[in-house]
Coordinates of C-alpha atoms and ligand atoms in Angstrom, one line a residue:
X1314 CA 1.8 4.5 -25.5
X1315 CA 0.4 3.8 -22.5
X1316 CA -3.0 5.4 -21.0
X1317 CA -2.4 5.6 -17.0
X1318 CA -5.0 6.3 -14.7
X1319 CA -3.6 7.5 -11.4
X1320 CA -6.0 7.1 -8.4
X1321 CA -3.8 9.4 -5.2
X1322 CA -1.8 11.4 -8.2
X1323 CA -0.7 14.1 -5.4
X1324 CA 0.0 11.7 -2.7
X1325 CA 3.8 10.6 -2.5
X1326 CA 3.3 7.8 -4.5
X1327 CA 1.1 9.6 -7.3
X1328 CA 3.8 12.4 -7.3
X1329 CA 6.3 9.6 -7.9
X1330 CA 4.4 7.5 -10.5
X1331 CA 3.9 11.5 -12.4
X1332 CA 7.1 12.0 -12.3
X1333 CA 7.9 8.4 -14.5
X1334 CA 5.4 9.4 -16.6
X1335 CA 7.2 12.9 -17.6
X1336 CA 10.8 11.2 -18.0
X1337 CA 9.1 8.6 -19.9
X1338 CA 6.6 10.3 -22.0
X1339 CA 7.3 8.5 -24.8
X1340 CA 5.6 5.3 -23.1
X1341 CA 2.8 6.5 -20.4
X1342 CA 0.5 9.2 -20.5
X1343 CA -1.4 10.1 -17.2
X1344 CA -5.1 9.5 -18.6
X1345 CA -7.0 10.5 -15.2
X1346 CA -6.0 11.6 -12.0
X1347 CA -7.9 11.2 -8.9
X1348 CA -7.3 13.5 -4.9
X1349 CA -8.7 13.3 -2.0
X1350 CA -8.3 17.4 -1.0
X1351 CA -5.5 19.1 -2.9
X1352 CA -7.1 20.4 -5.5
X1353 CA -4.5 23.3 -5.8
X1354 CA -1.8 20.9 -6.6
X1355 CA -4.3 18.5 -8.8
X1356 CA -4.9 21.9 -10.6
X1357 CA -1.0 22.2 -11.2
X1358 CA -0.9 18.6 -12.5
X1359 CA -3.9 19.3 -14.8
X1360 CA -2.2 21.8 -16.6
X1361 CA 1.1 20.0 -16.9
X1362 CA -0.7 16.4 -17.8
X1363 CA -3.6 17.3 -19.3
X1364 CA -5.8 14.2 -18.6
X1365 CA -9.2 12.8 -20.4
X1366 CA -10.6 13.0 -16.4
X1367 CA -10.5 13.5 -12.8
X1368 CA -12.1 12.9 -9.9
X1369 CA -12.6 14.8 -6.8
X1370 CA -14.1 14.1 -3.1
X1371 CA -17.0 15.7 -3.3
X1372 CA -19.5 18.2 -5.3
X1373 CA -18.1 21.2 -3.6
X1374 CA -15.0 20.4 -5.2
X1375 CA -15.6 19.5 -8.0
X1376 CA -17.7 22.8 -8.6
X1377 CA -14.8 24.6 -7.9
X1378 CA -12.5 22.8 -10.3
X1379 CA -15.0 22.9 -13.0
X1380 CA -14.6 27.0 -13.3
X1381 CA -11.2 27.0 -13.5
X1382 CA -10.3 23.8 -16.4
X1383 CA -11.4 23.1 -19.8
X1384 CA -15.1 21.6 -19.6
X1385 CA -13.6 18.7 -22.3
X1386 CA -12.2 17.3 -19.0
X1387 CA -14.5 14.6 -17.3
X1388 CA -14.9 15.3 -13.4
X1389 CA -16.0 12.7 -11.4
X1390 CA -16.7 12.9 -7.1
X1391 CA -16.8 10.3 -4.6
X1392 CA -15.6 6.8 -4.2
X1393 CA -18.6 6.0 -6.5
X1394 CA -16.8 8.2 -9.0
X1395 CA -13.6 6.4 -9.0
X1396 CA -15.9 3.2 -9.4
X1397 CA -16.9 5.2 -13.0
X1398 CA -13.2 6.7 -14.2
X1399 CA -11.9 3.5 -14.0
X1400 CA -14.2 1.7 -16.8
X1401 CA -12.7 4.3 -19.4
X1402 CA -12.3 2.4 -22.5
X1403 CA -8.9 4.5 -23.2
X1404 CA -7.5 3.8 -19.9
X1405 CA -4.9 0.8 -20.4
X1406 CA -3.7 0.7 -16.6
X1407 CA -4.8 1.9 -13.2
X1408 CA -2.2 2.7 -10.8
X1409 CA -4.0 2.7 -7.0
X1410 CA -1.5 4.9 -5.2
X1411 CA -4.6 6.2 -2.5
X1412 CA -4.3 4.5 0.6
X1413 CA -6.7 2.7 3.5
X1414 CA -10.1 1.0 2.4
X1415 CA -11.1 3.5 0.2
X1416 CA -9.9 1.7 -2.9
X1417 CA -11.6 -1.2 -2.3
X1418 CA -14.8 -0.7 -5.0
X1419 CA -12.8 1.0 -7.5
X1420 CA -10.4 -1.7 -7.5
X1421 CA -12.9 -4.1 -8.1
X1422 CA -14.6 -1.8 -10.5
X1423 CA -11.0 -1.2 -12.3
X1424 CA -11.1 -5.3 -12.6
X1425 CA -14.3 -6.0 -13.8
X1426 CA -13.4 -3.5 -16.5
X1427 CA -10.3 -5.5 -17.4
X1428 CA -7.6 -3.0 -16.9
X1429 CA -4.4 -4.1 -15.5
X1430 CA -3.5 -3.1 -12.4
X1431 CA -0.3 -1.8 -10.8
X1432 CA -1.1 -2.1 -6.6
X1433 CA 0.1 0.3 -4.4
X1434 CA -2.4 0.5 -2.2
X1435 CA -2.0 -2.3 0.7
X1436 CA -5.3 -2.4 2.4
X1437 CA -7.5 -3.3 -0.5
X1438 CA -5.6 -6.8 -0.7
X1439 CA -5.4 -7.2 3.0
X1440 CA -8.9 -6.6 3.3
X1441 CA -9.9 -8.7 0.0
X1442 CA -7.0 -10.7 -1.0
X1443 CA -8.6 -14.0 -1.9
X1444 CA -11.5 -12.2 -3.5
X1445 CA -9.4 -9.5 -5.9
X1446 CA -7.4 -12.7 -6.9
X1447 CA -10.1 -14.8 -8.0
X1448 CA -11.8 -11.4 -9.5
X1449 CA -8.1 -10.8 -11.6
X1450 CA -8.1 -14.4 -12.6
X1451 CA -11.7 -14.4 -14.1
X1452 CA -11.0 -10.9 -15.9
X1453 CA -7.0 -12.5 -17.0
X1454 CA -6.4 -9.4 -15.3
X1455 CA -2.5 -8.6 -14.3
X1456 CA -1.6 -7.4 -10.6
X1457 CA 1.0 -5.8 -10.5
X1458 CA 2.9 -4.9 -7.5
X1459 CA 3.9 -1.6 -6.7
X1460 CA 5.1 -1.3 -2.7
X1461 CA 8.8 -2.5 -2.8
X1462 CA 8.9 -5.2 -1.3
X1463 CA 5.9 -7.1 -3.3
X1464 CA 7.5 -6.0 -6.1
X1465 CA 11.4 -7.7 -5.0
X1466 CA 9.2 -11.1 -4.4
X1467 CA 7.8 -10.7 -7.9
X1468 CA 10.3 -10.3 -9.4
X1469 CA 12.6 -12.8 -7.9
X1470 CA 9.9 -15.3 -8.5
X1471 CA 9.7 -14.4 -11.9
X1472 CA 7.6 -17.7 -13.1
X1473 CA 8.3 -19.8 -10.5
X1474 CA 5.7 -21.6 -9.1
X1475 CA 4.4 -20.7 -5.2
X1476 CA 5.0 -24.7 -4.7
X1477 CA 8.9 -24.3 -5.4
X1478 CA 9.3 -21.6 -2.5
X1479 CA 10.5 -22.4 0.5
X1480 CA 10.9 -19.1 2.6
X1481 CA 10.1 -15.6 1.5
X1482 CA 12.4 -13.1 3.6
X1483 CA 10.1 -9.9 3.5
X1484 CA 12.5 -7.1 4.7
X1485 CA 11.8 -4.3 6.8
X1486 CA 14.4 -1.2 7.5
X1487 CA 12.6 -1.0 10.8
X1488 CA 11.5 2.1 10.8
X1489 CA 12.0 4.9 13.7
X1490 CA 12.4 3.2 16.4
X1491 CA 14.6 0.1 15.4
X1492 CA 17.1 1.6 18.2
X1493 CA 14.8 2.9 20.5
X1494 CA 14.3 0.9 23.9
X1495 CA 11.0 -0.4 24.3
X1496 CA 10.3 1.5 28.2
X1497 CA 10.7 4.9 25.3
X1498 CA 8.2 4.3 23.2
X1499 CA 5.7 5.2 25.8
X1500 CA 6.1 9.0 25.4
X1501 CA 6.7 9.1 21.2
X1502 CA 4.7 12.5 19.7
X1503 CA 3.8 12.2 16.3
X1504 CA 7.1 13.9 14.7
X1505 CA 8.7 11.2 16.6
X1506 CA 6.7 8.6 14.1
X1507 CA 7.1 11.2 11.0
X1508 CA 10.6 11.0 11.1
X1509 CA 11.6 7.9 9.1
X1510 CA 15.3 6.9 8.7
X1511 CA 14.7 5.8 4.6
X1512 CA 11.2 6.3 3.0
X1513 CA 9.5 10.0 2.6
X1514 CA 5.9 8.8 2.4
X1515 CA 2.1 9.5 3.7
X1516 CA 1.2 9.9 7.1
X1517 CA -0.9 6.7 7.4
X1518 CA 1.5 4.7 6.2
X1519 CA 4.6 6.3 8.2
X1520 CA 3.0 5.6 11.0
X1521 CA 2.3 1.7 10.0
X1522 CA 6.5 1.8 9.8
X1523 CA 7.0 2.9 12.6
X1524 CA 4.6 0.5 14.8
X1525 CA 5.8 -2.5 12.2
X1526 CA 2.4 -2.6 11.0
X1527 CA 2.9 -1.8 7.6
X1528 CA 5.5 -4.8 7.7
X1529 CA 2.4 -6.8 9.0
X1530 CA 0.1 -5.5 6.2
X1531 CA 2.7 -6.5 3.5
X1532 CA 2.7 -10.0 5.2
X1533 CA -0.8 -10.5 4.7
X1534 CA -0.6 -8.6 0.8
X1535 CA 2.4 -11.3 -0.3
X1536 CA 0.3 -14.3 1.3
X1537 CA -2.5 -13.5 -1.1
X1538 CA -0.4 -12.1 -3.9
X1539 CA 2.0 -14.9 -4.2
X1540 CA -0.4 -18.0 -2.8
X1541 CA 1.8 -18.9 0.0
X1542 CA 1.3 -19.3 3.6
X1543 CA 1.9 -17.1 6.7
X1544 CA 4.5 -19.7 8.2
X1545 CA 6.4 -19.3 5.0
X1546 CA 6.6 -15.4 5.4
X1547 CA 10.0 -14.2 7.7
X1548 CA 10.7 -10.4 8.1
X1549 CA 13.9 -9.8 8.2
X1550 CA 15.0 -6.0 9.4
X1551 CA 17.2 -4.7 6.8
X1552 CA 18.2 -1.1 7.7
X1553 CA 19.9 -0.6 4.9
X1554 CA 16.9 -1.2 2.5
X1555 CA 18.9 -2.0 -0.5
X1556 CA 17.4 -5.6 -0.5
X1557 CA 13.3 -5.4 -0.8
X1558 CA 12.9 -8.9 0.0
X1559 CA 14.2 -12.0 -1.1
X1560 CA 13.1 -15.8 -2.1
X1561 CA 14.3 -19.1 -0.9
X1562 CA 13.5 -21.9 -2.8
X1563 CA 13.3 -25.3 -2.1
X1564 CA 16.9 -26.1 -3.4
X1565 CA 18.4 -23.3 -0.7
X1566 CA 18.4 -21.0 -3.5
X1567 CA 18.0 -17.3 -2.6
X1568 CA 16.8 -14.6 -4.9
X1569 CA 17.0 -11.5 -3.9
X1570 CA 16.1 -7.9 -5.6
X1571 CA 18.3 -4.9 -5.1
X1572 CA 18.2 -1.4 -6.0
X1573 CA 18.3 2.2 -4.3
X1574 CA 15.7 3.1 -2.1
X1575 CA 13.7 5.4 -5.0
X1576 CA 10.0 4.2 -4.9
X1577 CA 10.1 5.6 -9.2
X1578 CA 12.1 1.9 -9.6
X1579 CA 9.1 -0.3 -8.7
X1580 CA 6.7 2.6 -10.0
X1581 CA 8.4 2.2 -13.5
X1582 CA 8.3 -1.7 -13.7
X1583 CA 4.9 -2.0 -12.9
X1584 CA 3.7 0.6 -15.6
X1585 CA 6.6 -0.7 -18.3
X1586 CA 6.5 -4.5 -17.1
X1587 CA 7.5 -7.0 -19.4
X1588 CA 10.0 -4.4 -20.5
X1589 CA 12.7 -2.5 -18.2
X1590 CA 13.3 0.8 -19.6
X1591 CA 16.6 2.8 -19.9
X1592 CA 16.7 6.2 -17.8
X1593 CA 18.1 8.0 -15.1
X1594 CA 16.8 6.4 -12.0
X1595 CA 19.4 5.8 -9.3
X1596 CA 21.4 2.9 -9.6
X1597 CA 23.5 1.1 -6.7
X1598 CA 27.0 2.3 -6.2
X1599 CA 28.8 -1.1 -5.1
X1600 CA 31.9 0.2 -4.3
X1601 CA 30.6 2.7 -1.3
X1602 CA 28.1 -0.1 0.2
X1603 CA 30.1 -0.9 3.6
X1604 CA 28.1 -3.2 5.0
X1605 CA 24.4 -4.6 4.3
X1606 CA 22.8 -5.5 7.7
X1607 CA 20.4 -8.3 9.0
X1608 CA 18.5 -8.8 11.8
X1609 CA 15.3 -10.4 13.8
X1610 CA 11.8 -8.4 14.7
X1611 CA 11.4 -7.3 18.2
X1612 CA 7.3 -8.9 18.6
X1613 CA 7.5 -7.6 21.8
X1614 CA 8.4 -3.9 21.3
X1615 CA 6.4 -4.2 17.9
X1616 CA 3.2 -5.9 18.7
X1617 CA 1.0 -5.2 15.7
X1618 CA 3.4 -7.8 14.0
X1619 CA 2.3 -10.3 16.1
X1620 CA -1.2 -9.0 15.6
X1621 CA -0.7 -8.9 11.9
X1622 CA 0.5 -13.0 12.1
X1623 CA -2.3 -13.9 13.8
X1624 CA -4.8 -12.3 11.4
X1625 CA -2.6 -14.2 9.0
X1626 CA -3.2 -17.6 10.7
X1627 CA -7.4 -16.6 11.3
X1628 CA -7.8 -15.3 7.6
X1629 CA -11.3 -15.2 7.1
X1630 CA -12.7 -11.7 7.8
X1631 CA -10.0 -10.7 10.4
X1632 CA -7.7 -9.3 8.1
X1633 CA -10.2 -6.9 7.2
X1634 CA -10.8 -6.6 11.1
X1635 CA -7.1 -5.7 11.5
X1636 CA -7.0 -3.1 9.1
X1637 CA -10.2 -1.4 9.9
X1638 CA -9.3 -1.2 13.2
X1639 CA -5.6 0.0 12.8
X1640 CA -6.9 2.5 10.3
X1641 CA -9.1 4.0 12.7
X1642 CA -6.4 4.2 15.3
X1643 CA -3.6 5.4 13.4
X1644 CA -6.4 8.0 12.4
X1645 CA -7.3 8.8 16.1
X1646 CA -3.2 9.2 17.1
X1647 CA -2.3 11.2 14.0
X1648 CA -5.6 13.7 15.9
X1649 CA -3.9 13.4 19.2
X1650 CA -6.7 11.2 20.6
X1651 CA -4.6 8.0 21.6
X1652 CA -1.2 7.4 22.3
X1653 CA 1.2 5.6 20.1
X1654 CA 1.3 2.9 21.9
X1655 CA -2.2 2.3 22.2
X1656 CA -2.6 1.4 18.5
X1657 CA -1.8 -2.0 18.9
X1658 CA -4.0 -1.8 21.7
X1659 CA -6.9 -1.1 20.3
X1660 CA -6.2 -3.3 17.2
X1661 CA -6.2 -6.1 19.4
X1662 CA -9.3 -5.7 21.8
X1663 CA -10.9 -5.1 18.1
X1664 CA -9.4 -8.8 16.8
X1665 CA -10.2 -10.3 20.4
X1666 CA -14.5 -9.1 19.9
X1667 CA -14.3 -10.9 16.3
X1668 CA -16.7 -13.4 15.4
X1669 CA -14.8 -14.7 12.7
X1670 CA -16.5 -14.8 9.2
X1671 CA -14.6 -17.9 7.6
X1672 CA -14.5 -16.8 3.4
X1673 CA -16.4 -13.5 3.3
X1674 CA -17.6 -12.4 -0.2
X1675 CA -17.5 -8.7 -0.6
X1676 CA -20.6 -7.3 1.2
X1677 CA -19.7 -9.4 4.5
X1678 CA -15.8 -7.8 3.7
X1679 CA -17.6 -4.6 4.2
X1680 CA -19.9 -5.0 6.8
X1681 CA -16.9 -6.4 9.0
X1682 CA -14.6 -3.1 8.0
X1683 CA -17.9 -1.2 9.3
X1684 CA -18.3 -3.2 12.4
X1685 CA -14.2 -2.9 13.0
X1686 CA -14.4 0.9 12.7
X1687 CA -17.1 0.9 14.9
X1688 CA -15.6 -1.4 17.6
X1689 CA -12.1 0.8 17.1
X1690 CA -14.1 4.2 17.7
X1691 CA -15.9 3.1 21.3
X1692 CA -12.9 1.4 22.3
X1693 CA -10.6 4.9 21.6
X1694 CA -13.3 6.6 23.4
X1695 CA -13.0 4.5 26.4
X1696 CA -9.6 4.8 26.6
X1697 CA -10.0 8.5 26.4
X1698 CA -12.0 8.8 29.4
Ligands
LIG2469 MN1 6.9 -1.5 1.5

């Protein structure tokens, strides 16, 4: 039995890791949960779960919670509450399934405790990459991917060394707009973006799909994950999204990993890994499958690829630049302040300012997301006006 600590437990992925641990209850047991706001559906999972702890935004919150659960369950608040679930001596794993920066310090935190880790979250690594892998390989900490396609390359790689790759095709279904012309994408609303063809997920990332920056964020998550360069890293569109990505080696072998499209696949390796568990997950009907699709990126409909390969070639601090400033203007046209096309935009005046830090260590990772935000939020405003 394993003790799972679930950071995001009523985001899409949380829901999705909760509901592995119910169909396999005889292996994981959700040990903590963590929201941002929902504490009417944390409240449901409480009672259904019953964790050891929880933790909350804020004191408000967790004032509120406190009258209505048993006071043998720990609450925590805060990021710097997270930073204290996670050293739990029970807690066997730590799935971070919150998204943007925020899981930064309790991933570290999680580390230094020397709990394995199955990743969801994409900005953490983008913004830290070289520093959470040195941290996991001082702590013989495991990573263990979680987003699809990390997980495909994982798993196709399966002990092969980074030296022996070739080409890693990282695939991409495209997201909304695949079809749409270019001269369109002017006048998108946010339902528009919200509407993706294959994944039911978040709002932050949904938007990252449809502007290909999530593609660009998973670039910058395999380089780090898998030690291998950005030149070796092709996205392929896929629109199917049967295959998550797939391996060349240096022999023209290509592995690749298939399965549905049901995010409780990768969710269930990464909590059961070495082991694959029997169950009653989706599995791919051969038979039906007509025709699996291939194709190249469109850089110039999609420019926060570009944006995202060029952080890839700086490294240094401007990944952590990049994602700052996409988070803060994804944030600003989810609130109706920018247009969709003035994400990349932004990101880029953002990346153009940067005085390029050349191996950060933590605090200067931090500094720069502040500065980025910063940058992002007087840039939004100009535009505004
Ligand atoms: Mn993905």
């Amino acid at each position: 039995m394993k003790n799972i600590a679930i950071l995001g437990s009523t985001g899409s992925i949380g829901r999705s890791t909760l509901s592995v641990v119910r169909s396999q209850a005889k292996h994981f047991r959700a040990a903590c949960l963590s929201v941002n706001s929902d504490i009417d559906n944390l409240y449901k999972q409480i009672k259904e779960f019953r964790p050891f702890s929880v933790c909350v935004r804020d004191k408000k919150s967790a004032a509120i919670l406190a009258k209505k659960i048993k006071p043998s369950i720990k609450i925590y608040c805060g990021e710097s509450g997270l930073e204290e679930l996670v050293k739990d001596k029970r807690i066997d794993q730590v799935m971070f399934a919150l998204s943007g920066a925020a899981a930064l310090r309790p991933l570290v935190s999680a580390i230094k405790s020397v709990k394995d880790i199955a990743l969801a979250n994409k900005e953490a690594m983008v913004m830290a990459g070289p520093i959470i892998m040195r941290l996991a390989a001082r702590h013989k900490v495991k990573i263990l991917p979680v987003d699809s396609e990390q997980s495909a390359i994982w798993q196709a790689l399966s002990g092969s060394s980074s030296t022996s790759i070739s080409s890693i095709y990282l695939t991409a279904s495209g997201g909304p707009f695949r079809s749409v012309p270019k001269n369109k994408l002017r006048s998108v609303t946010i339902n528009d973006v919200l509407a993706h063809p294959r994944w039911r997920m978040g709002r932050k990332i949904t938007v990252d799909s449809a502007t290909l920056m999530n593609k660009g964020l998973e670039l910058l998550e395999a380089m780090f994950l898998f030690n291998v360069e950005a030149e070796k890293i092709k996205v392929l569109i896929h629109p199917e999204a049967i295959i998550h990505s797939m391996v060349e080696f240096a022999d023209g072998v290509v592995i690749a990993q298939l399965s549905e499209p049901d995010m409780r696949i990768p969710i269930q390796y990464a909590l059961s890994y070495p082991a694959r568990l029997p169950g009653s997950l989706p599995k791919i009907n051969f038979y039906g499958l007509k025709n699996l699709n291939f194709g190249k990126p469109d850089f110039d409909k999609f420019p926060s690829l570009g944006l995202a390969y060029q952080a890839a070639r700086d490294l240094g601090s401007m990944p952590a630049v990049l994602n700052a400033a996409n988070e803060e203007s994804v944030e600003s046209f989810l609130n109706k302040r920018i247009s969709f096309l003035d994400i990349p935009r932004v990101v880029a005046r953002v990346m153009a300012r940067h005085r390029r830090v050349s191996s950060p260590d933590l605090r200067q990772v931090m500094q720069t997301d502040s500065w980025a935000r910063e940058e992002a939020r007087s840039i939004i405003s100009s535009l505004k006006s």
